Short mmCIF file of C-alpha atoms and ligand atoms in Angstrom, two decimals:
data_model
loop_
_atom_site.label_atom_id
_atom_site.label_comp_id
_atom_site.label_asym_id
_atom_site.label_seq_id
_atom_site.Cartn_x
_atom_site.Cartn_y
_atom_site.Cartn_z
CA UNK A 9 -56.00 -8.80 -40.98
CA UNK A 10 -56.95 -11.93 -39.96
CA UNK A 11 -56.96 -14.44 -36.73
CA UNK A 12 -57.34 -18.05 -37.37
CA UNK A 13 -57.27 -20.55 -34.18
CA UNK A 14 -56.55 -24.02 -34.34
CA UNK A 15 -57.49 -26.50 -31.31
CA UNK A 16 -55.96 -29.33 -30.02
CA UNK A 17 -58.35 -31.70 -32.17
CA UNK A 18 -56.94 -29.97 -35.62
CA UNK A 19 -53.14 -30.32 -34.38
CA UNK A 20 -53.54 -33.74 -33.13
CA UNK A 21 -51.14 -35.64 -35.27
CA UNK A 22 -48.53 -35.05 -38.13
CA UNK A 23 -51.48 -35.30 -40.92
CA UNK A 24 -53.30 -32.85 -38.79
CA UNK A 25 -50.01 -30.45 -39.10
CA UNK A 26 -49.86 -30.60 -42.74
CA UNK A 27 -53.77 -29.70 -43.06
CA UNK A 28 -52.90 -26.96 -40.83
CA UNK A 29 -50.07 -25.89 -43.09
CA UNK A 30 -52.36 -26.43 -46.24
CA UNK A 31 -55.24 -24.38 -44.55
CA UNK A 32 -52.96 -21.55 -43.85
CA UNK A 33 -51.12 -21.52 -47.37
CA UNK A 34 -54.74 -21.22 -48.93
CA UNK A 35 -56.44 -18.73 -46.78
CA UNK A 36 -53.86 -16.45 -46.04
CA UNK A 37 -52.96 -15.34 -49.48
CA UNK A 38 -53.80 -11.81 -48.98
CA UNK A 39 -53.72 -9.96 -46.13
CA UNK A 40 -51.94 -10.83 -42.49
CA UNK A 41 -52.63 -13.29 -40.45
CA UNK A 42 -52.24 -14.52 -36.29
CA UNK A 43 -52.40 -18.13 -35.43
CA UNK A 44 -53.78 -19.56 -32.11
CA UNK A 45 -53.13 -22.86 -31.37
CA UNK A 46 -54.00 -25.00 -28.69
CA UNK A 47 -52.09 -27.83 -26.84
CA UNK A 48 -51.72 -30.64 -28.97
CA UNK A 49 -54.66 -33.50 -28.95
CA UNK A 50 -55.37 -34.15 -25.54
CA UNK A 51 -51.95 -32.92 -23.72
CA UNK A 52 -53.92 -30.72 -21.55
CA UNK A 53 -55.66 -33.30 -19.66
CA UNK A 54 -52.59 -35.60 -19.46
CA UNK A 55 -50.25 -32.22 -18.20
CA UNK A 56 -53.31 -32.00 -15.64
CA UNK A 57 -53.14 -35.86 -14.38
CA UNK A 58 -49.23 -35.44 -14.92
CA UNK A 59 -49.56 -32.34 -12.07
CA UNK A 60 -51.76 -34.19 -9.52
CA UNK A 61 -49.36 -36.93 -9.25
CA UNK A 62 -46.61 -34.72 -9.21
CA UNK A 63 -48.16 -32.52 -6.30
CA UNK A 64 -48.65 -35.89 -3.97
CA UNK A 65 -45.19 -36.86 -5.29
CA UNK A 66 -46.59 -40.06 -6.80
CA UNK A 67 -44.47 -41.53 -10.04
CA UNK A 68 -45.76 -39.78 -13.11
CA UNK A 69 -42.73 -40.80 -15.02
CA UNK A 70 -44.60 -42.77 -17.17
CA UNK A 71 -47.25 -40.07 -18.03
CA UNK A 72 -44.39 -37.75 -18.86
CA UNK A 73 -42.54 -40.34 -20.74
CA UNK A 74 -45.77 -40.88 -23.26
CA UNK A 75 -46.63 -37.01 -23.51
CA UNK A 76 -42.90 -36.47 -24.63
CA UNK A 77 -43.44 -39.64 -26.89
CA UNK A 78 -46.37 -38.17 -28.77
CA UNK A 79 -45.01 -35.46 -29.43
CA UNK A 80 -41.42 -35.87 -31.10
CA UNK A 81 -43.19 -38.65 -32.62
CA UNK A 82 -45.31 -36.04 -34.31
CA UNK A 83 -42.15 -33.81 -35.03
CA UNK A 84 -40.18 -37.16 -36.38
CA UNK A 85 -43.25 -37.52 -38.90
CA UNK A 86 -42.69 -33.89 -39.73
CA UNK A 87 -38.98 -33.85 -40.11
CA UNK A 88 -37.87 -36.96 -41.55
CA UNK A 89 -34.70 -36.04 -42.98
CA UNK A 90 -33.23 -32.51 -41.95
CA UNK A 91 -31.96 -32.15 -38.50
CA UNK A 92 -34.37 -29.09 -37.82
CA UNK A 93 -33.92 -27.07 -34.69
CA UNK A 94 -37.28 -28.23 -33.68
CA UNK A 95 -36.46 -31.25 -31.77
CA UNK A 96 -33.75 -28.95 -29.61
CA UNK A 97 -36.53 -26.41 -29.17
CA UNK A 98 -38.69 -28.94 -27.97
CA UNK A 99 -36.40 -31.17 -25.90
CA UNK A 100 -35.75 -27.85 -23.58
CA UNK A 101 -39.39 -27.07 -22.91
CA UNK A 102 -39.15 -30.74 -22.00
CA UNK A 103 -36.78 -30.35 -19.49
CA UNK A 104 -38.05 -27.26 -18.34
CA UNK A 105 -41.17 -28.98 -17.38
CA UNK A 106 -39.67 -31.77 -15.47
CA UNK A 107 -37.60 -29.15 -13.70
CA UNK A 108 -40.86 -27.29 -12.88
CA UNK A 109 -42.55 -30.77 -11.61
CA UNK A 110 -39.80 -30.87 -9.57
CA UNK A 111 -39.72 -27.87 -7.91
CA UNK A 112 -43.47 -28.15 -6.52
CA UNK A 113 -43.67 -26.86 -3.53
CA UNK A 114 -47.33 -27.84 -1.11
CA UNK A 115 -49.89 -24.98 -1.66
CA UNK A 116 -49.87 -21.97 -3.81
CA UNK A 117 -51.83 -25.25 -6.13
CA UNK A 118 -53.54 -22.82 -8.90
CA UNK A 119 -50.53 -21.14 -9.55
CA UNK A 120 -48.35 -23.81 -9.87
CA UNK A 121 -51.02 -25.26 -12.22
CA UNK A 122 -50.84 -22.60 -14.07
CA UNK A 123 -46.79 -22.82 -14.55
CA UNK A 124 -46.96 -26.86 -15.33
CA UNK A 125 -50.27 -26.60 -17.46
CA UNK A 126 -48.98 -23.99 -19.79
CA UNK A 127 -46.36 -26.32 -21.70
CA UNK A 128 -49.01 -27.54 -23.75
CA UNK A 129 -49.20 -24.43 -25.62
CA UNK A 130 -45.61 -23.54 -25.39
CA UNK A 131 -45.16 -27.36 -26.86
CA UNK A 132 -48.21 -26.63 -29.46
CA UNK A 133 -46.76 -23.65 -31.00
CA UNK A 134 -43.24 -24.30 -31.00
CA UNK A 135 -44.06 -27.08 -33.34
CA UNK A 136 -46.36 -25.35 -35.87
CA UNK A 137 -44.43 -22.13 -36.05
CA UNK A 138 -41.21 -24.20 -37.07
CA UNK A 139 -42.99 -26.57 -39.46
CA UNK A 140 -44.75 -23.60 -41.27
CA UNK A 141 -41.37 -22.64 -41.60
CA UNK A 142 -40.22 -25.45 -43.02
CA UNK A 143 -43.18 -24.94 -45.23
CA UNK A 144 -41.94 -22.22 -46.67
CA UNK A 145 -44.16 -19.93 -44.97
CA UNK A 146 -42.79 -16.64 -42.72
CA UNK A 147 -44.18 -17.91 -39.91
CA UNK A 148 -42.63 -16.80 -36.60
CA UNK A 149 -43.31 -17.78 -33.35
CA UNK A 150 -44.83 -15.09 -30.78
CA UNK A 151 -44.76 -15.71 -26.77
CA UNK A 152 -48.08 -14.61 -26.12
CA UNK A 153 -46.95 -13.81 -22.37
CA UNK A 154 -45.71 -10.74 -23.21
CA UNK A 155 -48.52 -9.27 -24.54
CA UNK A 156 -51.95 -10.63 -22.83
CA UNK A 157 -51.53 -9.33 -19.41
CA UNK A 158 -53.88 -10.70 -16.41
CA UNK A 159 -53.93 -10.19 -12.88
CA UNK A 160 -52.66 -13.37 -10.60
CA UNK A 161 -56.52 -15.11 -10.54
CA UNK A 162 -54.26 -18.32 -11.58
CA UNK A 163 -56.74 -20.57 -13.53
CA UNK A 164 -58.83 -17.74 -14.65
CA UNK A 165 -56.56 -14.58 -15.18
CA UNK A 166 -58.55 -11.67 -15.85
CA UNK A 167 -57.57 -9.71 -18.87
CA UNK A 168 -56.02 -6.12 -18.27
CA UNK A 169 -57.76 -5.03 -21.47
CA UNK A 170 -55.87 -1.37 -21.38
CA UNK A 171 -52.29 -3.02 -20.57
CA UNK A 172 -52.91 -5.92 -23.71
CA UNK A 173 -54.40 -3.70 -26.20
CA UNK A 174 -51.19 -0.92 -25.91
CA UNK A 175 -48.52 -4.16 -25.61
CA UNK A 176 -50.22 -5.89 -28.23
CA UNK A 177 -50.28 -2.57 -30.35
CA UNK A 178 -46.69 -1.03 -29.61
CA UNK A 179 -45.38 -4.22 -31.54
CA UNK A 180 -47.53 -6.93 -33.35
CA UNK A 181 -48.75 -4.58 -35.97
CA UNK A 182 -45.32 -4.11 -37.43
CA UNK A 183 -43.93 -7.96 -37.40
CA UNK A 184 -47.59 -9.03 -38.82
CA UNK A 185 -46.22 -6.94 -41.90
CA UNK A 186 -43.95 -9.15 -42.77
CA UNK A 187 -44.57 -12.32 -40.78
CA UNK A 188 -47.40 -15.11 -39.85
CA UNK A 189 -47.52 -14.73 -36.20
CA UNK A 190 -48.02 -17.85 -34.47
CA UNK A 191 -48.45 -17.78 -30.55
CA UNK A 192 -50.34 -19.89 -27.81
CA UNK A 193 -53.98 -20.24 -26.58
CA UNK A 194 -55.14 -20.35 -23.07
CA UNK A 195 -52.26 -18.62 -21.32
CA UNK A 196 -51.21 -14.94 -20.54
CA UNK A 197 -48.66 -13.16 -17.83
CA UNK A 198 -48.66 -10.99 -15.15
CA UNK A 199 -47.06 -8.07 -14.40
CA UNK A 200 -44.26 -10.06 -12.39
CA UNK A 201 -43.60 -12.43 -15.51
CA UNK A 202 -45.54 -15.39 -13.86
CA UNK A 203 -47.29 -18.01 -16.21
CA UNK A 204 -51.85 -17.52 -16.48
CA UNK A 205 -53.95 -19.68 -17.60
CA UNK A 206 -57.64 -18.15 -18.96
CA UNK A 207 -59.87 -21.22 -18.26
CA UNK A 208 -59.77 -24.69 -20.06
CA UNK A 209 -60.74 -24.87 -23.18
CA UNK A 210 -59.95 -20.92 -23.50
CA UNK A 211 -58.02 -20.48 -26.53
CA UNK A 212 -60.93 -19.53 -28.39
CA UNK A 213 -60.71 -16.27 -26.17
CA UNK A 214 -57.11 -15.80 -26.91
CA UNK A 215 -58.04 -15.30 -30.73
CA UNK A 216 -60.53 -12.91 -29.42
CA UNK A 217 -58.60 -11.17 -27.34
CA UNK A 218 -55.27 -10.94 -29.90
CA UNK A 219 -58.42 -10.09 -32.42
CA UNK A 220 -59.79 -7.36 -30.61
CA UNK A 221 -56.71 -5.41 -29.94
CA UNK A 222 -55.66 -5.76 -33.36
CA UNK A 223 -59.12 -4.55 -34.79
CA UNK A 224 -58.84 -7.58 -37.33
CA UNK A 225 -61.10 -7.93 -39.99
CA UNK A 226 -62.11 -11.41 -39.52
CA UNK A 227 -61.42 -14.55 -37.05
CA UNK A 228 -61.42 -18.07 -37.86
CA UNK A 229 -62.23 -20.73 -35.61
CA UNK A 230 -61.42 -24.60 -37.36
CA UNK A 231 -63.31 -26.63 -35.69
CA UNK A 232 -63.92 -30.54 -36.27
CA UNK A 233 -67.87 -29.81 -37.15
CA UNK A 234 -68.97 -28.32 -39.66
CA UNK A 235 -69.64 -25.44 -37.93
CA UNK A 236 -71.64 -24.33 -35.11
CA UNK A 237 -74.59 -26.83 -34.93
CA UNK A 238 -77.53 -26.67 -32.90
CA UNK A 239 -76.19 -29.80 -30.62
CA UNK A 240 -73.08 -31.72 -30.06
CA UNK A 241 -73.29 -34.39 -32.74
CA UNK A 242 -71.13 -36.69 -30.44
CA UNK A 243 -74.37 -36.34 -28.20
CA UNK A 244 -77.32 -35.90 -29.87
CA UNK A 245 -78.48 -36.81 -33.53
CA UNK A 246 -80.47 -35.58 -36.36
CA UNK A 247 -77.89 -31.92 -35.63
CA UNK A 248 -78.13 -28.75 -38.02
CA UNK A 249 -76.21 -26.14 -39.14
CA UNK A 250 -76.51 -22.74 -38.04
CA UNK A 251 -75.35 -20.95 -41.56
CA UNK A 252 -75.92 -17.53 -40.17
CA UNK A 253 -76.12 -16.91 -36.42
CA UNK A 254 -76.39 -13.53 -34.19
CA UNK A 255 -73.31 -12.71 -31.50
CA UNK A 256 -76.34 -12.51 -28.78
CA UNK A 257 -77.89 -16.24 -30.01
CA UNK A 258 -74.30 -17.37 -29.30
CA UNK A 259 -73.07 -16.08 -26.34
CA UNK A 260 -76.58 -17.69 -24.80
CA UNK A 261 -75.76 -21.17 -26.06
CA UNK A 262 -72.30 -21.08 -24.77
CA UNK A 263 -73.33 -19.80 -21.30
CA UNK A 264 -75.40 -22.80 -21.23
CA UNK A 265 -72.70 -24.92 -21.93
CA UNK A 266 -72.41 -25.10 -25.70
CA UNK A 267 -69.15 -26.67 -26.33
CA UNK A 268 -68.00 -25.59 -29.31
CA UNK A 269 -67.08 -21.59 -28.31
CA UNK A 270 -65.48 -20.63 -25.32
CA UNK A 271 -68.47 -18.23 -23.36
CA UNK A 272 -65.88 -15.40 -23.17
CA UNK A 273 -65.05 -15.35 -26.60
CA UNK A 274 -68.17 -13.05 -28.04
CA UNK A 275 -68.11 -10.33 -25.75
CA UNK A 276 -64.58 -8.41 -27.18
CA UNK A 277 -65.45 -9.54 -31.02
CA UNK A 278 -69.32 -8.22 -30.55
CA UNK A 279 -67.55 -4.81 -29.30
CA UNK A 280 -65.77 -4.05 -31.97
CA UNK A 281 -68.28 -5.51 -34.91
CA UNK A 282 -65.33 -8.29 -35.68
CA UNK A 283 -67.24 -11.27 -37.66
CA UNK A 284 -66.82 -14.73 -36.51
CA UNK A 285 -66.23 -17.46 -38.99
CA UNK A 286 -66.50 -21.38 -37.10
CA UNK A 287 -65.36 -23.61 -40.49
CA UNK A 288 -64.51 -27.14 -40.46
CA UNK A 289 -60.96 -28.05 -40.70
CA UNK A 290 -62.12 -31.08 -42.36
CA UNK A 291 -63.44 -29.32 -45.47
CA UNK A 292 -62.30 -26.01 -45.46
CA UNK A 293 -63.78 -24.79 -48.35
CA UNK A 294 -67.60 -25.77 -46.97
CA UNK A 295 -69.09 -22.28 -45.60
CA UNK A 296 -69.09 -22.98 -41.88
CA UNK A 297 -71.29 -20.50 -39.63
CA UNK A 298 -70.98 -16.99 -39.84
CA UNK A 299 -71.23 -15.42 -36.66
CA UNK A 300 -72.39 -11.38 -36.84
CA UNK A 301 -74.75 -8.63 -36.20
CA UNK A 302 -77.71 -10.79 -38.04
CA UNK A 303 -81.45 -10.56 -37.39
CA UNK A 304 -83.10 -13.62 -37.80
CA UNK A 305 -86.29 -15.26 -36.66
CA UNK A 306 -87.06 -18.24 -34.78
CA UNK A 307 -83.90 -20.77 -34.64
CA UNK A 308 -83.90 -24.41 -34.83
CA UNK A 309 -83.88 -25.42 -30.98
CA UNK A 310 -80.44 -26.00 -29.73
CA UNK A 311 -79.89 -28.88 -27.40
CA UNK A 312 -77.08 -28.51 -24.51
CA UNK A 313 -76.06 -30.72 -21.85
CA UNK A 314 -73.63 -30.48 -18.77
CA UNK A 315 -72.48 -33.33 -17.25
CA UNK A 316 -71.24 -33.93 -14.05
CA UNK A 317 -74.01 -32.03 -12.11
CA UNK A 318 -74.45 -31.14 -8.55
CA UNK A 319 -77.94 -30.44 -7.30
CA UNK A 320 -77.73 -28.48 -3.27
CA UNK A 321 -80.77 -27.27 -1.98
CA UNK A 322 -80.31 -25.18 1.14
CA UNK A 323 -83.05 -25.44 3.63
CA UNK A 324 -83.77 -23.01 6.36
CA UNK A 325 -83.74 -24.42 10.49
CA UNK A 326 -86.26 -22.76 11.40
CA UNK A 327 -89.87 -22.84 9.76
CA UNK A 328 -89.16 -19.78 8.47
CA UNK A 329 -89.43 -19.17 4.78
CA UNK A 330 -85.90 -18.26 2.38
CA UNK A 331 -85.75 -14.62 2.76
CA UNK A 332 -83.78 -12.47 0.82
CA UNK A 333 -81.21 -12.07 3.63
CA UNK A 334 -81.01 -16.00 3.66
CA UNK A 335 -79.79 -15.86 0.04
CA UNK A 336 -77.50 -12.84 0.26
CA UNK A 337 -75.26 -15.18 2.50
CA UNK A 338 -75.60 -17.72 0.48
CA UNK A 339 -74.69 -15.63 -2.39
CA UNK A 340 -71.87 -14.40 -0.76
CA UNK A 341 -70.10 -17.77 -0.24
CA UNK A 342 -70.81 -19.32 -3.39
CA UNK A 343 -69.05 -16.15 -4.78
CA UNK A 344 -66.28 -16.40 -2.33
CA UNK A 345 -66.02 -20.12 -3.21
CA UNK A 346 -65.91 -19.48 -7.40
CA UNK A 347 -69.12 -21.60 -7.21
CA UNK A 348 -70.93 -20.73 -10.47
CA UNK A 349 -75.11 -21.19 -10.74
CA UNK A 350 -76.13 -23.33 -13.99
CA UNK A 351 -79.40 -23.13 -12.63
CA UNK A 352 -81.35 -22.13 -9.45
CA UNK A 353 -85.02 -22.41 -7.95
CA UNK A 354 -86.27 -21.86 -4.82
CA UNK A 355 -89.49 -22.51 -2.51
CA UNK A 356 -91.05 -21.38 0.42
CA UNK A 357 -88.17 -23.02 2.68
CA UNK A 358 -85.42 -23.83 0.31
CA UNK A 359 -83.72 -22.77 -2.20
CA UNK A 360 -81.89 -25.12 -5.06
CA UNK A 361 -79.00 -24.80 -7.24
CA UNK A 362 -77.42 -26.45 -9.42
CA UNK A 363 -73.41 -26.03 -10.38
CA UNK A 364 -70.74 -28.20 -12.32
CA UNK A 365 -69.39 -30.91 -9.68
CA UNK A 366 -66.11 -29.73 -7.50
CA UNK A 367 -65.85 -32.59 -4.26
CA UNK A 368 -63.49 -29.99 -2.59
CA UNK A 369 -65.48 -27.07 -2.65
CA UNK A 370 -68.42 -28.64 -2.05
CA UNK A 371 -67.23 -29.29 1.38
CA UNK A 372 -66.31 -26.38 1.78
CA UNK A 373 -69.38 -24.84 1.11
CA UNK A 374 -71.28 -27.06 3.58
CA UNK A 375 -68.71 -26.86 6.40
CA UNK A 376 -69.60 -22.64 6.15
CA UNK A 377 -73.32 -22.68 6.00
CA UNK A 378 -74.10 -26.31 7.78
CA UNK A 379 -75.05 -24.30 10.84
CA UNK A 380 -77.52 -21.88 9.23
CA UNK A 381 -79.02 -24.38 6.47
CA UNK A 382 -79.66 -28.15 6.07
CA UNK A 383 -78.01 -28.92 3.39
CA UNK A 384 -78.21 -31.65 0.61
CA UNK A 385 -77.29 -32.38 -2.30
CA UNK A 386 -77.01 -35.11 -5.36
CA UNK A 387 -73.94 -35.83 -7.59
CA UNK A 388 -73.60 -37.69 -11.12
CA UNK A 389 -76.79 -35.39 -12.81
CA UNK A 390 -76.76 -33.84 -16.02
CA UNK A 391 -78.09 -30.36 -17.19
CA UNK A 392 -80.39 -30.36 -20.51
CA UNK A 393 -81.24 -27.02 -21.58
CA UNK A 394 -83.17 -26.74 -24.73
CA UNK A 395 -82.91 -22.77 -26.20
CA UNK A 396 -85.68 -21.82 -28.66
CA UNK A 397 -87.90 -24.91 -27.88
CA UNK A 398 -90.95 -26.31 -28.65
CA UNK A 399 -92.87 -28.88 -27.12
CA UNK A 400 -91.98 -31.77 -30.07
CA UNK A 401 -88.32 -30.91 -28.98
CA UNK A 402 -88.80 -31.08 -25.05
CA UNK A 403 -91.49 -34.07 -25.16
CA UNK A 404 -88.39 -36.20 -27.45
CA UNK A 405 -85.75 -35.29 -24.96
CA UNK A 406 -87.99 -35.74 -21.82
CA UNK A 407 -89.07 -39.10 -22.30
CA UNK A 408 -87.57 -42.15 -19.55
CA UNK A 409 -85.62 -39.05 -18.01
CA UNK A 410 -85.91 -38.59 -13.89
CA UNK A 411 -86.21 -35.44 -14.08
CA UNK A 412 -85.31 -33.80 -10.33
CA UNK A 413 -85.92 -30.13 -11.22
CA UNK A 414 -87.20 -28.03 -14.34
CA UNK A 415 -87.63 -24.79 -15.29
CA UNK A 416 -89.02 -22.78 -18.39
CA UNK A 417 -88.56 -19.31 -19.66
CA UNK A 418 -90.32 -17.96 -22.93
CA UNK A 419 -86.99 -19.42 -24.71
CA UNK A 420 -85.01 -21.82 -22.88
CA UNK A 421 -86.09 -24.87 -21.02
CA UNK A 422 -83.83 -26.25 -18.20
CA UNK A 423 -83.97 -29.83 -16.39
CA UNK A 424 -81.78 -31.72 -14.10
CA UNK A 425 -82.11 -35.27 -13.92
CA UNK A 426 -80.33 -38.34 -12.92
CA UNK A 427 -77.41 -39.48 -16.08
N1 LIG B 165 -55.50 -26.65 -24.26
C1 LIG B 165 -56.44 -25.96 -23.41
C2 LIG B 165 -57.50 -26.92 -22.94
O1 LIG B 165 -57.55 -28.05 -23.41
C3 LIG B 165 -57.03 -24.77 -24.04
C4 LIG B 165 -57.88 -25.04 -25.26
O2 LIG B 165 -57.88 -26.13 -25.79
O3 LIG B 165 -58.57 -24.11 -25.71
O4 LIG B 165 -58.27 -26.57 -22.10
MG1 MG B 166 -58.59 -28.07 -26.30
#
């Protein structure tokens, strides 16, 4: 048993369809097989721009206009000739979404986000499963609602692992029997039948999750790469290829910000010993990085960077020094806030962190603690971390770079500077 996931990049157009369908047809000759696909190309971050301007009731009729666009101009590519049901199936998620914008109400924002954002996938996988079966394949198309079950954390439901692994089990082993399951990334349901969403960029997990619970023997992420390389190639040059690379070495990289696999996405294929295959849907028959239980020695250094930075040091009133009470409330409302720590330091009377740029909750964290701390901060700085380095590797990415904070461990060197 199988799980292959496809993102957005490898469903991006019609061509990108038929490579899908050709990838499938090839690899799935023996055995069963779940899809995961994501929103098509970038619909996510147009559904997210189409849901702002929606919320302050500002015209987003054009935004909706071209997202419809794209995509039946994808399905017209698809389905020159036969009148398939696809373009019915798709026109009513299309007005289901236009009723949902809508219906926004002010407040409850993250769960309405979650309801509007959602399409994507619902959009996504509508499409594939009908065109693999217009492919000939026994594809069928799986609402993945039903089955991964979160609690109402809207943005970033958290996985009732019990509740998914007896729903998923009760009924996907016997329709994988006979069928290609194809069902949506990124999203889940809650008890009361309302929309999730698992974190951008989080079908990856969904694979894992559908993975886990179905004990599979194998999952497939097809990824635009070649596999999982030691930096973004977009970003840096000169990358390599991992061929053979341990769960732990990964979940590290992605915690630091490693693009390419959602962080969550080790943790429930590591429990159960599931291998991880990252292949290129470009050239599917190149070996990709296997992703295991391997011992191996020292690694090529990896090289990571987060944009959008935010650099607040905290510094006490009083000429006393950061105590360890000090922190604890700052801990406290930096958890209260969902503020997550790429990277913290502190000093005799301050104490520094640095976390992925939010305007709104930043002022929200100062309006709490401006009476206890002085607070300030910098915006528009990047995060370079540099895993299994050595000092060729951190004196090349160094060089020109104002460099506002540092830090080094026996493996990974951190630095903020200016981008
Ligand atoms: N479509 C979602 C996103 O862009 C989920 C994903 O791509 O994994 O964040
Ligand atoms: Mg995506």
């Amino acid at each position: 048993m199988q799980v292959f996931k496809f993102g957005g990049a490898s469903v991006k157009d019609a061509a990108a369809f038929r490579n899908v369908s050709f990838i499938v047809q090839k690899h799935s000759v023996s055995g069963q097989l779940l899809i995961v696909v994501s929103a098509i190309g970038k619909t996510t971050n147009a559904l997210e721009s189409i849901f702002s301007k929606a919320q302050e009731k500002l015209n987003y009729s054009s935004e909706f206009s071209a997202l419809k666009t794209y995509h039946f101009s994808v399905v017209q590519e698809l389905f020159p000739e036969v009148k398939s049901p696809v373009f019915e199936a798709l026109e009513q998620l299309f007005a289901k979404l236009e009723e949902n914008l809508q219906a926004l109400v002010p407040g409850k924002t993250d769960q309405q986000y979650d309801q509007i954002i959602s399409f994507g996938e619902l959009l996504a996988s509508t499409l594939l499963a009908h065109y693999l079966k217009a492919e000939n394949l026994p594809a069928i198309w799986l609402d993945c609602r039903k089955y991964i079950r979160t609690d109402e954390n809207w943005r970033e439901g958290k996985v009732d692992w019990s509740i998914t692994e007896d729903l998923i089990q009760r009924d996907l082993p016997a329709i994988l029997q006979n069928n290609i399951v194809v069902t949506q990334g990124f999203i889940g349901g809650t008890s009361g039948g309302k929309t999730t969403t698992l974190g951008r960029e989080g079908s990856d997990y969904s694979a894992a999750i559908f993975a886990y619970c179905l004990r599979a023997d194998k999952m497939i992420i097809w990824k635009d790469v070649a596999g999982l390389l030691n930096a973004d190639p977009k970003i840096f040059p000169n990358t390599v290829r991992y061929p053979e690379i341990s769960y732990q070495e990964t979940i590290e990289m992605a915690y630091y910000g490693a693009s390419v696999i959602h962080p969550k996405t080790i943790k429930p294929l590591a429990d159960r010993q599931i291998p991880l295959l990252v292949k290129s849907f470009v050239d599917p028959e190149s070996e990709g990085t296997k992703i295991g239980n391997f011992e191996h020695g020292k690694l090529a250094p990896a090289f990571i960077l987060k944009q959008n930075q935010c650099l607040i040091s905290f510094g006490v009133k009083d000429f006393s020094f950061i105590s360890e009470q000090n922190l604890s409330t700052i801990f406290q409302v930096l958890s209260e806030l969902r503020i997550k720590i790429n990277l913290m330091q502190n000093s005799a009377i301050s104490f520094s962190i640095c976390t992925d740029y939010n305007g709104a909750r930043l002022k929200k964290l100062i309006e709490t603690l401006r009476d206890q701390f002085n607070i300030q901060y910098n915006i528009s700085l990047q995060l370079y971390t540099i895993k299994n380095y050595d000092s060729e590797s951190i004196k090349n990415l160094t060089a020109s770079k104002e460099i506002l904070l540092e830090q080094r461990t026996r493996n990974t060197f951190q630095f903020v500077c200016r981008g």
